Amino acid sequence: MRYLDFKKFSIYYDPYLIISITLLSILGLFFLYSASDGNAAVLIKQSIFVFFGLILMIVLSQPDPQIYYSYSGFFLLISIILVFVAIFFGPEINGANRWISFGFVTLQPSELCKIFLPIFIASYLYGVKLPINLKNTFLTIFLILVVFLIVSSQPDLGTAIVILLSGLYVLFLAGLSWTFIGSALAIFVISLPFLWNNFLEPFQRQRIATLFNPDLDPFGSAWNITQSKIAIGSGGIFGKGFGEGTQSHLNFLPETETDFIFAVIAEEFGLIGLTILIGLYFFIFIRCFYLSINARDRFCRLVIGGLSLVFISTLFINIGMVIGLLPVVGMPLPLISQGGSSLISFYIAFGIIISMASHKKLVPR
Amino acid sequence: MTEINETYKEKISFNKRLIFLYVTFGILGVVFYYQIFNLQISNYSEYEIAAENNKNEEISVQPLRGIIFDRNGEILVNNIPTFDLITKPFFIDDPDDFLLKLSSFLEIDEEDKKVFLSQFKKAKTLNKELTLKQSISDEDKAKFLVRSHMFENAYVGERYLRNYLYPEIFSHSIGYVGRPNDDELDEIYEKRSLNKKINFTYTNQLIIGKTGLEFTYEDILTGEFGNNLREVDARGRTLDEKISSEPKVGNNLYTSLDLKSHQAAHKAFNNRKGAVVAIDIKDGSIVTLFSSPTFPTNQLANGILQKDFDELLLSEEKPFFNRALKGRYPPASSIKPAIAMYGIEEGLIDWDFSIFDEGFFTLPEDGRIYRDWKEGGHGDTNLFKAITQSSNTYFFDLAYRSDINQLNKHLSSLGFGGKACIDCFEEDKVFVPEPSWKMNKHNFGWFKGDTVNMGVGQGYLVSTPIQLAKYAYIMANKGKFSDLSLKKDLVKSEKSIEFNKFSNDDWFKLHESMVNVIEGNTGTARRLRERKNYIVAAKTGTAELVSGDNREQYSETRLDDSLRDHALIIAFGPMPNPRYAVSVVVENGESGGSVAGPVAISVLNSLIQE
């Protein structure tokens, strides 16, 4: 619990998280400048997001967790409504309706769901007896699936998977019985062929197939991964230097500003650069781990645990994809990839985490 | 107490599960880090090479095509330099803005803009150059050069155009080059093992021979592609371009074609429909291969408006049709010397044998009448007179007594129904009609009357101008010949026709009778006599398109231009030691002697009086 006492009011904060996140964000701007071929417009836009995002994070750290507890249902509802707005009224970009356009900026409301769904589930579970019983388990899973299906219909499989995970993490942390987990896994494995045939688009199947056999289609969907691996591998220990990555700048690497920015960093800064970057992420995880273990109550524990795991999952899915260990799915490198929605959603998440870590509960007598 | 206990238990469970998840991610993190280590350290050199190969690219360099010469060393086709405005899309952020900037001082066609915009994205991704405007004027070039500091993403580059010096004269024989279609493109890339990127030497980029000699001798003319190794930096700028191998200019093509004779033919035809083929008797090489009307080859090779192209394509004159090689015409009376040779060889006639020509021949089987062109006939007629005055009745009678299969064999040996030329583009070998052919085609048996018609080169017998020229050449050279060809100094074996009865004396008399066609006072082409100052042997022909049963019907059909008879002549000279053989067909020209004859003589004049 930390706060600065200014007699009348206090500012709640966590210095470790704030410093490491700010550092990561600034580093991200630096990387993005190279990844976007020195595009000043991209950099300025992203800088504005980072600046206001950091302020938003501090602001959201101030309310007592009680506020988030009370309004968690409301926040989730707003998020889902916005997703529907995007589906029905948003501009169609590349065949998907994921965005709401505000003229100067387009936002992706599904990003909010991955924050407010776990918070809502945590607040719901706050009031029930743990370990969670079967009825509550099904109710929660039902809710998670509904949100998952809405988002995946946009279509946006990447975000939908993170949303699914965000809910399941909270459920798991709340003590979901191992028997249940075991049987659910068994059912999932058995229904895999069915899901493969009915749920995945052909291009998604292709992406998974090339993961296991990259020679299958060297110029099609495996092309991106091959080029990404070349970019990373050719970075070596020290990298080629800022703005010197040939893979990144000669258009061999796709989506350098967004999904594949990790490969740009790897090519230009080598293993040393990546180790520093991963070290920063690692520091954030450890801090979140510490904060959730020491959280003041069940609600805060579940929220800090759930949100930090969402952050970790996003990171792992992105890196796993770029280094060729996971199939290609749209997923940003958290706090670094270009794109305001993902950035803002993580600032919101960390704002809430800090709020929950820094407000001490009045211990009832 | 139980509540605290439960809270404590719950907290322990939470911690355990959180640790479980973190450890899972920790293990995953180790796997990921191991993979990154593998990529960047263990396999570094492999990936470094891959990245190097990505940025260093092999580029094929297009060679210039060989030059085409006529038989006297006159240039017929060469390459001329021109300047193109070439862009580098990789360095262009906004193509519309770029075009706007250029348009402020340069005029750029909407069509060019459209092509540029449609190919822009692909070229940008591949860091490939894109030509925006071809053959820019000196003025435009100067306008651009003074502003070139504003355009790092474009430059004026020297390129070449395939240039046809006599575009309206050699349209059919030389043909033209053009851009390959997709299939041809794949074939070229594979055959010449080209790289993805090519430094083009021609404005029209990859060009291949589409027709004529440009097509036939594509391999000789093309040359060999060179190779450059280009290194680019992270900003896509060329750091270095090294020549690994220079392109090899294509070999020149020396043809047997004669420029002056083509000019003479073009002038004599004056855009009438028809064809002329002339052959050098020394070696069977073709000196004139001309089909009329012609079409503009420069436009076809270097860019023609769709409207103009459609106009040519749909024209009733059919300018693209190579009449010299593909036009099917009845040989008409020009076949008579061939029939005469057959008659003598088979012992059916000799030079003394004569008939009384009363103006028609009656088929004994059914009394059907076959008319001569001259009312009342030629009276007493021997072979000499039958050739010089072109008596039909004489040859109806001779053909009637012929065996169709033997006659076919004879005509085939003279080149009818066979490919005459070994390096001509798309020659039609047509056919010599046989009873079995008629059965298949018309479902009718062969009548004696069909053979009678063949005796005067009508009926089912058709031939192309090049076949007629070859036939004239064989007669001029007394049965010895080589295959016809367009490339100079092509090694060919000499062939000859085997005769048992037809002797040297017969050759002499045959030539004599054909000389009299022009030189004799009763010859069908006697009016040509004054047009030259050497002796020429010839045989005229008038191919009827519609055969009328009586003269009234015949006069009616003459009113329609397209139904008028074709005028033909075969000729060789100067006699007695002929050097050139020639055939001329003028479509709907009516009279062989007075219409086709002058064309043949002006071509011969251009060849002989040089």
Tab-separated table of N, CA and C in Angstrom, chain A residues 129-130 169 172-173 175-178 181 227 229-230 232-237 240 243-247 249-252 262 266 270-271 274-275 278 285 288-289 292-293 298 301-302 305 308-309 312-313 316 319-320 323 325-326, chain B residues 6-7 10-11 13-22 24-33 35-37 39-41 43-45 47-55 57 90 124-127 196 232-237:
chain	number	residue	atom	x	y	z
A	129	LYS	N	-19.676	-18.767	-2.345
A	129	LYS	CA	-18.805	-19.591	-1.512
A	129	LYS	C	-17.801	-20.319	-2.400
A	130	LEU	N	-16.543	-20.262	-1.991
A	130	LEU	CA	-15.510	-20.941	-2.752
A	130	LEU	C	-15.087	-22.192	-2.010
A	169	TYR	N	-9.081	-17.954	-16.683
A	169	TYR	CA	-8.054	-17.755	-15.660
A	169	TYR	C	-8.695	-17.479	-14.309
A	172	PHE	N	-10.338	-20.478	-12.919
A	172	PHE	CA	-9.333	-21.426	-12.435
A	172	PHE	C	-8.764	-20.969	-11.096
A	173	LEU	N	-8.454	-19.681	-11.008
A	173	LEU	CA	-7.873	-19.158	-9.774
A	173	LEU	C	-8.870	-19.242	-8.630
A	175	GLY	N	-10.639	-21.595	-7.976
A	175	GLY	CA	-10.697	-22.945	-7.426
A	175	GLY	C	-11.554	-23.908	-8.216
A	176	LEU	N	-11.615	-23.751	-9.490
A	176	LEU	CA	-12.339	-24.700	-10.344
A	176	LEU	C	-11.793	-26.096	-10.085
A	177	SER	N	-12.699	-27.054	-9.913
A	177	SER	CA	-12.229	-28.377	-9.472
A	177	SER	C	-11.454	-29.063	-10.590
A	178	TRP	N	-10.434	-29.787	-10.202
A	178	TRP	CA	-9.565	-30.461	-11.173
A	178	TRP	C	-10.340	-31.505	-11.959
A	181	ILE	N	-11.940	-29.660	-14.699
A	181	ILE	CA	-10.946	-29.270	-15.712
A	181	ILE	C	-10.570	-30.475	-16.563
A	227	GLN	N	10.046	-15.532	-43.334
A	227	GLN	CA	10.718	-14.231	-43.346
A	227	GLN	C	10.940	-13.715	-41.927
A	229	LYS	N	11.411	-15.551	-39.246
A	229	LYS	CA	12.529	-16.306	-38.664
A	229	LYS	C	13.864	-15.801	-39.198
A	230	ILE	N	13.882	-15.493	-40.499
A	230	ILE	CA	15.127	-14.967	-41.077
A	230	ILE	C	15.483	-13.634	-40.404
A	232	ILE	N	14.657	-12.584	-37.378
A	232	ILE	CA	15.122	-12.809	-36.003
A	232	ILE	C	16.526	-13.417	-36.021
A	233	GLY	N	16.678	-14.493	-36.807
A	233	GLY	CA	17.953	-15.207	-36.834
A	233	GLY	C	19.104	-14.325	-37.288
A	234	SER	N	18.841	-13.500	-38.316
A	234	SER	CA	19.929	-12.688	-38.853
A	234	SER	C	20.285	-11.525	-37.917
A	235	GLY	N	19.488	-11.327	-36.869
A	235	GLY	CA	19.827	-10.284	-35.899
A	235	GLY	C	21.038	-10.667	-35.062
A	236	GLY	N	21.203	-11.965	-34.838
A	236	GLY	CA	22.359	-12.433	-34.076
A	236	GLY	C	22.375	-11.901	-32.654
A	237	ILE	N	23.556	-11.759	-32.090
A	237	ILE	CA	23.675	-11.311	-30.698
A	237	ILE	C	23.412	-9.812	-30.573
A	240	LYS	N	21.412	-5.663	-36.097
A	240	LYS	CA	21.996	-4.919	-37.213
A	240	LYS	C	22.027	-3.419	-36.950
A	243	GLY	N	17.229	0.867	-37.393
A	243	GLY	CA	16.882	1.263	-38.763
A	243	GLY	C	17.665	0.532	-39.834
A	244	GLU	N	18.463	-0.468	-39.452
A	244	GLU	CA	19.310	-1.154	-40.435
A	244	GLU	C	18.792	-2.540	-40.813
A	245	GLY	N	17.671	-2.928	-40.273
A	245	GLY	CA	17.152	-4.271	-40.562
A	245	GLY	C	16.661	-4.370	-42.000
A	246	THR	N	17.345	-5.187	-42.798
A	246	THR	CA	16.942	-5.287	-44.208
A	246	THR	C	15.631	-6.041	-44.347
A	247	GLN	N	15.452	-7.067	-43.532
A	247	GLN	CA	14.207	-7.831	-43.575
A	247	GLN	C	13.017	-6.917	-43.266
A	249	HIS	N	12.883	-3.546	-43.469
A	249	HIS	CA	12.663	-2.348	-44.279
A	249	HIS	C	12.494	-2.621	-45.757
A	250	LEU	N	12.865	-3.809	-46.209
A	250	LEU	CA	12.722	-4.108	-47.637
A	250	LEU	C	11.459	-4.912	-47.914
A	251	ASN	N	10.530	-4.812	-46.997
A	251	ASN	CA	9.207	-5.404	-47.208
A	251	ASN	C	9.188	-6.928	-47.214
A	252	PHE	N	10.243	-7.558	-46.703
A	252	PHE	CA	10.188	-9.013	-46.611
A	252	PHE	C	9.301	-9.411	-45.431
A	262	PHE	N	8.028	-7.592	-33.028
A	262	PHE	CA	9.021	-8.333	-32.253
A	262	PHE	C	10.189	-8.767	-33.139
A	266	ALA	N	14.100	-7.881	-32.888
A	266	ALA	CA	15.085	-8.959	-32.883
A	266	ALA	C	16.141	-8.733	-33.952
A	270	GLY	N	19.129	-7.624	-31.825
A	270	GLY	CA	19.732	-8.905	-31.506
A	270	GLY	C	19.260	-9.507	-30.193
A	271	LEU	N	19.955	-10.524	-29.778
A	271	LEU	CA	19.598	-11.260	-28.567
A	271	LEU	C	19.699	-10.355	-27.339
A	274	LEU	N	16.610	-8.194	-27.181
A	274	LEU	CA	15.451	-9.006	-26.804
A	274	LEU	C	15.507	-9.361	-25.330
A	275	THR	N	16.716	-9.660	-24.820
A	275	THR	CA	16.833	-10.060	-23.417
A	275	THR	C	16.436	-8.905	-22.498
A	278	ILE	N	12.603	-8.642	-22.824
A	278	ILE	CA	11.934	-9.727	-22.104
A	278	ILE	C	12.129	-9.557	-20.603
A	285	PHE	N	5.730	-9.050	-14.679
A	285	PHE	CA	5.015	-10.257	-14.247
A	285	PHE	C	5.271	-10.538	-12.780
A	288	CYS	N	3.451	-8.195	-10.580
A	288	CYS	CA	2.017	-8.513	-10.551
A	288	CYS	C	1.763	-9.749	-9.692
A	289	PHE	N	2.661	-10.701	-9.815
A	289	PHE	CA	2.550	-11.919	-9.007
A	289	PHE	C	2.578	-11.551	-7.516
A	292	SER	N	-0.623	-9.704	-6.471
A	292	SER	CA	-1.856	-10.494	-6.351
A	292	SER	C	-1.792	-11.427	-5.143
A	293	ILE	N	-0.615	-11.943	-4.831
A	293	ILE	CA	-0.464	-12.776	-3.627
A	293	ILE	C	-0.802	-11.964	-2.388
A	298	ARG	N	-10.311	-11.245	-1.789
A	298	ARG	CA	-10.491	-12.201	-2.879
A	298	ARG	C	-10.699	-11.516	-4.235
A	301	ARG	N	-7.451	-10.053	-5.484
A	301	ARG	CA	-6.576	-11.165	-5.862
A	301	ARG	C	-6.912	-11.676	-7.259
A	302	LEU	N	-8.207	-11.981	-7.418
A	302	LEU	CA	-8.651	-12.552	-8.698
A	302	LEU	C	-8.428	-11.577	-9.851
A	305	GLY	N	-4.611	-11.143	-10.539
A	305	GLY	CA	-4.151	-12.398	-11.149
A	305	GLY	C	-4.663	-12.529	-12.573
A	308	SER	N	-3.225	-9.762	-15.058
A	308	SER	CA	-1.804	-9.936	-15.382
A	308	SER	C	-1.620	-11.140	-16.294
A	309	LEU	N	-2.464	-12.175	-16.103
A	309	LEU	CA	-2.359	-13.343	-16.986
A	309	LEU	C	-2.824	-13.019	-18.414
A	312	ILE	N	0.169	-11.459	-19.916
A	312	ILE	CA	1.181	-12.480	-20.222
A	312	ILE	C	0.774	-13.287	-21.455
A	313	SER	N	-0.507	-13.672	-21.503
A	313	SER	CA	-0.971	-14.497	-22.627
A	313	SER	C	-0.798	-13.766	-23.946
A	316	PHE	N	2.776	-13.869	-24.914
A	316	PHE	CA	3.249	-15.191	-25.346
A	316	PHE	C	2.671	-15.592	-26.696
A	319	ILE	N	4.659	-13.490	-29.328
A	319	ILE	CA	6.045	-13.944	-29.544
A	319	ILE	C	6.050	-15.363	-30.132
A	320	GLY	N	5.177	-16.213	-29.602
A	320	GLY	CA	5.106	-17.593	-30.107
A	320	GLY	C	4.826	-17.636	-31.588
A	323	ILE	N	8.029	-16.213	-33.601
A	323	ILE	CA	9.191	-17.109	-33.667
A	323	ILE	C	8.817	-18.461	-34.264
A	325	LEU	N	6.395	-20.747	-33.357
A	325	LEU	CA	5.969	-21.870	-32.520
A	325	LEU	C	4.449	-21.944	-32.388
A	326	LEU	N	3.761	-20.885	-32.743
A	326	LEU	CA	2.288	-20.879	-32.679
A	326	LEU	C	1.754	-20.425	-34.036
B	6	GLU	N	-11.166	-20.834	6.621
B	6	GLU	CA	-11.551	-20.999	5.215
B	6	GLU	C	-10.889	-19.966	4.325
B	7	THR	N	-10.851	-18.728	4.809
B	7	THR	CA	-10.188	-17.678	4.064
B	7	THR	C	-8.736	-18.051	3.836
B	10	GLU	N	-8.567	-20.815	1.280
B	10	GLU	CA	-8.826	-20.287	-0.059
B	10	GLU	C	-7.612	-19.559	-0.597
B	11	LYS	N	-6.953	-18.809	0.277
B	11	LYS	CA	-5.783	-18.051	-0.142
B	11	LYS	C	-4.650	-18.986	-0.562
B	13	SER	N	-5.034	-22.002	-1.711
B	13	SER	CA	-5.427	-22.586	-2.998
B	13	SER	C	-5.152	-21.607	-4.133
B	14	PHE	N	-5.532	-20.326	-3.925
B	14	PHE	CA	-5.294	-19.299	-4.945
B	14	PHE	C	-3.808	-19.209	-5.270
B	15	ASN	N	-3.010	-19.117	-4.192
B	15	ASN	CA	-1.565	-18.970	-4.408
B	15	ASN	C	-1.012	-20.136	-5.206
B	16	LYS	N	-1.442	-21.332	-4.824
B	16	LYS	CA	-0.943	-22.535	-5.520
B	16	LYS	C	-1.279	-22.461	-7.003
B	17	ARG	N	-2.539	-22.090	-7.272
B	17	ARG	CA	-2.969	-22.061	-8.666
B	17	ARG	C	-2.269	-20.956	-9.452
B	18	LEU	N	-2.086	-19.812	-8.790
B	18	LEU	CA	-1.383	-18.725	-9.469
B	18	LEU	C	0.054	-19.162	-9.776
B	19	ILE	N	0.669	-19.816	-8.801
B	19	ILE	CA	2.029	-20.307	-9.022
B	19	ILE	C	2.033	-21.322	-10.158
B	20	PHE	N	1.021	-22.184	-10.164
B	20	PHE	CA	0.928	-23.187	-11.234
B	20	PHE	C	0.924	-22.507	-12.612
B	21	LEU	N	0.071	-21.473	-12.747
B	21	LEU	CA	-0.004	-20.785	-14.046
B	21	LEU	C	1.296	-20.072	-14.387
B	22	TYR	N	1.854	-19.396	-13.389
B	22	TYR	CA	3.108	-18.677	-13.644
B	22	TYR	C	4.223	-19.635	-14.026
B	24	THR	N	3.798	-22.537	-15.443
B	24	THR	CA	3.507	-22.988	-16.806
B	24	THR	C	4.042	-21.988	-17.827
B	25	PHE	N	3.713	-20.709	-17.576
B	25	PHE	CA	4.228	-19.690	-18.499
B	25	PHE	C	5.742	-19.596	-18.438
B	26	GLY	N	6.281	-19.841	-17.244
B	26	GLY	CA	7.738	-19.819	-17.095
B	26	GLY	C	8.389	-20.870	-17.984
B	27	ILE	N	7.801	-22.084	-17.940
B	27	ILE	CA	8.344	-23.166	-18.770
B	27	ILE	C	8.229	-22.788	-20.249
B	28	LEU	N	7.031	-22.273	-20.599
B	28	LEU	CA	6.806	-21.836	-21.985
B	28	LEU	C	7.832	-20.771	-22.362
B	29	GLY	N	8.096	-19.859	-21.409
B	29	GLY	CA	9.063	-18.790	-21.640
B	29	GLY	C	10.445	-19.345	-21.915
B	30	VAL	N	10.809	-20.392	-21.184
B	30	VAL	CA	12.111	-21.010	-21.404
B	30	VAL	C	12.167	-21.620	-22.805
B	31	VAL	N	11.070	-22.283	-23.201
B	31	VAL	CA	11.005	-22.863	-24.548
B	31	VAL	C	11.152	-21.762	-25.608
B	32	PHE	N	10.424	-20.676	-25.407
B	32	PHE	CA	10.489	-19.572	-26.368
B	32	PHE	C	11.899	-19.001	-26.440
B	33	TYR	N	12.470	-18.793	-25.249
B	33	TYR	CA	13.805	-18.201	-25.212
B	33	TYR	C	14.799	-19.128	-25.894
B	35	GLN	N	14.102	-21.137	-28.317
B	35	GLN	CA	13.877	-21.004	-29.759
B	35	GLN	C	14.557	-19.743	-30.309
B	36	ILE	N	14.429	-18.643	-29.555
B	36	ILE	CA	15.073	-17.394	-29.994
B	36	ILE	C	16.587	-17.584	-30.017
B	37	PHE	N	17.099	-18.245	-28.986
B	37	PHE	CA	18.530	-18.521	-28.910
B	37	PHE	C	18.965	-19.352	-30.120
B	39	LEU	N	17.538	-19.488	-33.035
B	39	LEU	CA	17.490	-18.696	-34.257
B	39	LEU	C	18.679	-17.747	-34.326
B	40	GLN	N	18.930	-17.066	-33.224
B	40	GLN	CA	19.895	-15.960	-33.283
B	40	GLN	C	21.335	-16.400	-33.049
B	41	ILE	N	21.529	-17.480	-32.328
B	41	ILE	CA	22.901	-17.890	-32.029
B	41	ILE	C	23.265	-19.164	-32.787
B	43	ASN	N	21.742	-20.904	-35.200
B	43	ASN	CA	21.592	-20.917	-36.663
B	43	ASN	C	21.828	-19.542	-37.271
B	44	TYR	N	22.564	-18.725	-36.544
B	44	TYR	CA	22.755	-17.351	-36.991
B	44	TYR	C	23.265	-17.267	-38.431
B	45	SER	N	24.328	-18.022	-38.707
B	45	SER	CA	24.953	-17.866	-40.032
B	45	SER	C	23.975	-18.247	-41.142
B	47	TYR	N	20.717	-17.976	-41.134
B	47	TYR	CA	19.727	-16.921	-41.338
B	47	TYR	C	20.362	-15.644	-41.861
B	48	GLU	N	21.609	-15.434	-41.495
B	48	GLU	CA	22.288	-14.245	-42.006
B	48	GLU	C	22.415	-14.348	-43.527
B	49	ILE	N	22.788	-15.563	-43.978
B	49	ILE	CA	22.920	-15.783	-45.424
B	49	ILE	C	21.563	-15.597	-46.108
B	50	ALA	N	20.531	-16.138	-45.456
B	50	ALA	CA	19.185	-16.004	-46.033
B	50	ALA	C	18.792	-14.543	-46.178
B	51	ALA	N	19.128	-13.736	-45.140
B	51	ALA	CA	18.794	-12.310	-45.194
B	51	ALA	C	19.626	-11.614	-46.268
B	52	GLU	N	20.888	-12.009	-46.384
B	52	GLU	CA	21.766	-11.442	-47.419
B	52	GLU	C	21.204	-11.748	-48.806
B	53	ASN	N	20.812	-13.014	-48.974
B	53	ASN	CA	20.260	-13.410	-50.264
B	53	ASN	C	18.998	-12.649	-50.585
B	54	ASN	N	18.258	-12.314	-49.532
B	54	ASN	CA	17.048	-11.534	-49.748
B	54	ASN	C	17.373	-10.156	-50.291
B	55	LYS	N	18.407	-9.546	-49.767
B	55	LYS	CA	18.670	-8.157	-50.173
B	55	LYS	C	19.628	-8.068	-51.362
B	57	GLU	N	20.128	-9.331	-54.931
B	57	GLU	CA	19.332	-10.073	-55.883
B	57	GLU	C	20.019	-10.177	-57.222
B	90	PHE	N	9.052	1.766	-54.947
B	90	PHE	CA	9.465	1.504	-53.561
B	90	PHE	C	9.630	2.802	-52.789
B	124	LYS	N	5.914	-2.016	-55.863
B	124	LYS	CA	6.428	-1.457	-54.608
B	124	LYS	C	6.879	-2.566	-53.676
B	125	THR	N	6.039	-3.581	-53.561
B	125	THR	CA	6.370	-4.702	-52.676
B	125	THR	C	7.652	-5.392	-53.131
B	126	LEU	N	7.797	-5.543	-54.442
B	126	LEU	CA	8.956	-6.265	-54.963
B	126	LEU	C	10.153	-5.340	-55.205
B	127	ASN	N	10.002	-4.061	-54.870
B	127	ASN	CA	11.074	-3.087	-55.115
B	127	ASN	C	11.484	-3.122	-56.588
B	196	LYS	N	13.602	-13.190	-61.339
B	196	LYS	CA	12.329	-12.492	-61.183
B	196	LYS	C	12.411	-11.069	-61.710
B	232	VAL	N	21.138	-4.035	-52.158
B	232	VAL	CA	20.384	-2.873	-51.696
B	232	VAL	C	20.567	-2.720	-50.194
B	233	ASP	N	20.464	-1.482	-49.707
B	233	ASP	CA	20.571	-1.275	-48.264
B	233	ASP	C	19.187	-1.353	-47.633
B	234	ALA	N	19.137	-1.106	-46.305
B	234	ALA	CA	17.872	-1.269	-45.591
B	234	ALA	C	16.821	-0.296	-46.081
B	235	ARG	N	17.248	0.762	-46.781
B	235	ARG	CA	16.265	1.719	-47.294
B	235	ARG	C	15.918	1.452	-48.752
B	236	GLY	N	16.393	0.315	-49.265
B	236	GLY	CA	16.014	-0.087	-50.615
B	236	GLY	C	16.829	0.578	-51.701
B	237	ARG	N	17.801	1.387	-51.313
B	237	ARG	CA	18.627	2.041	-52.329
B	237	ARG	C	19.675	1.057	-52.826
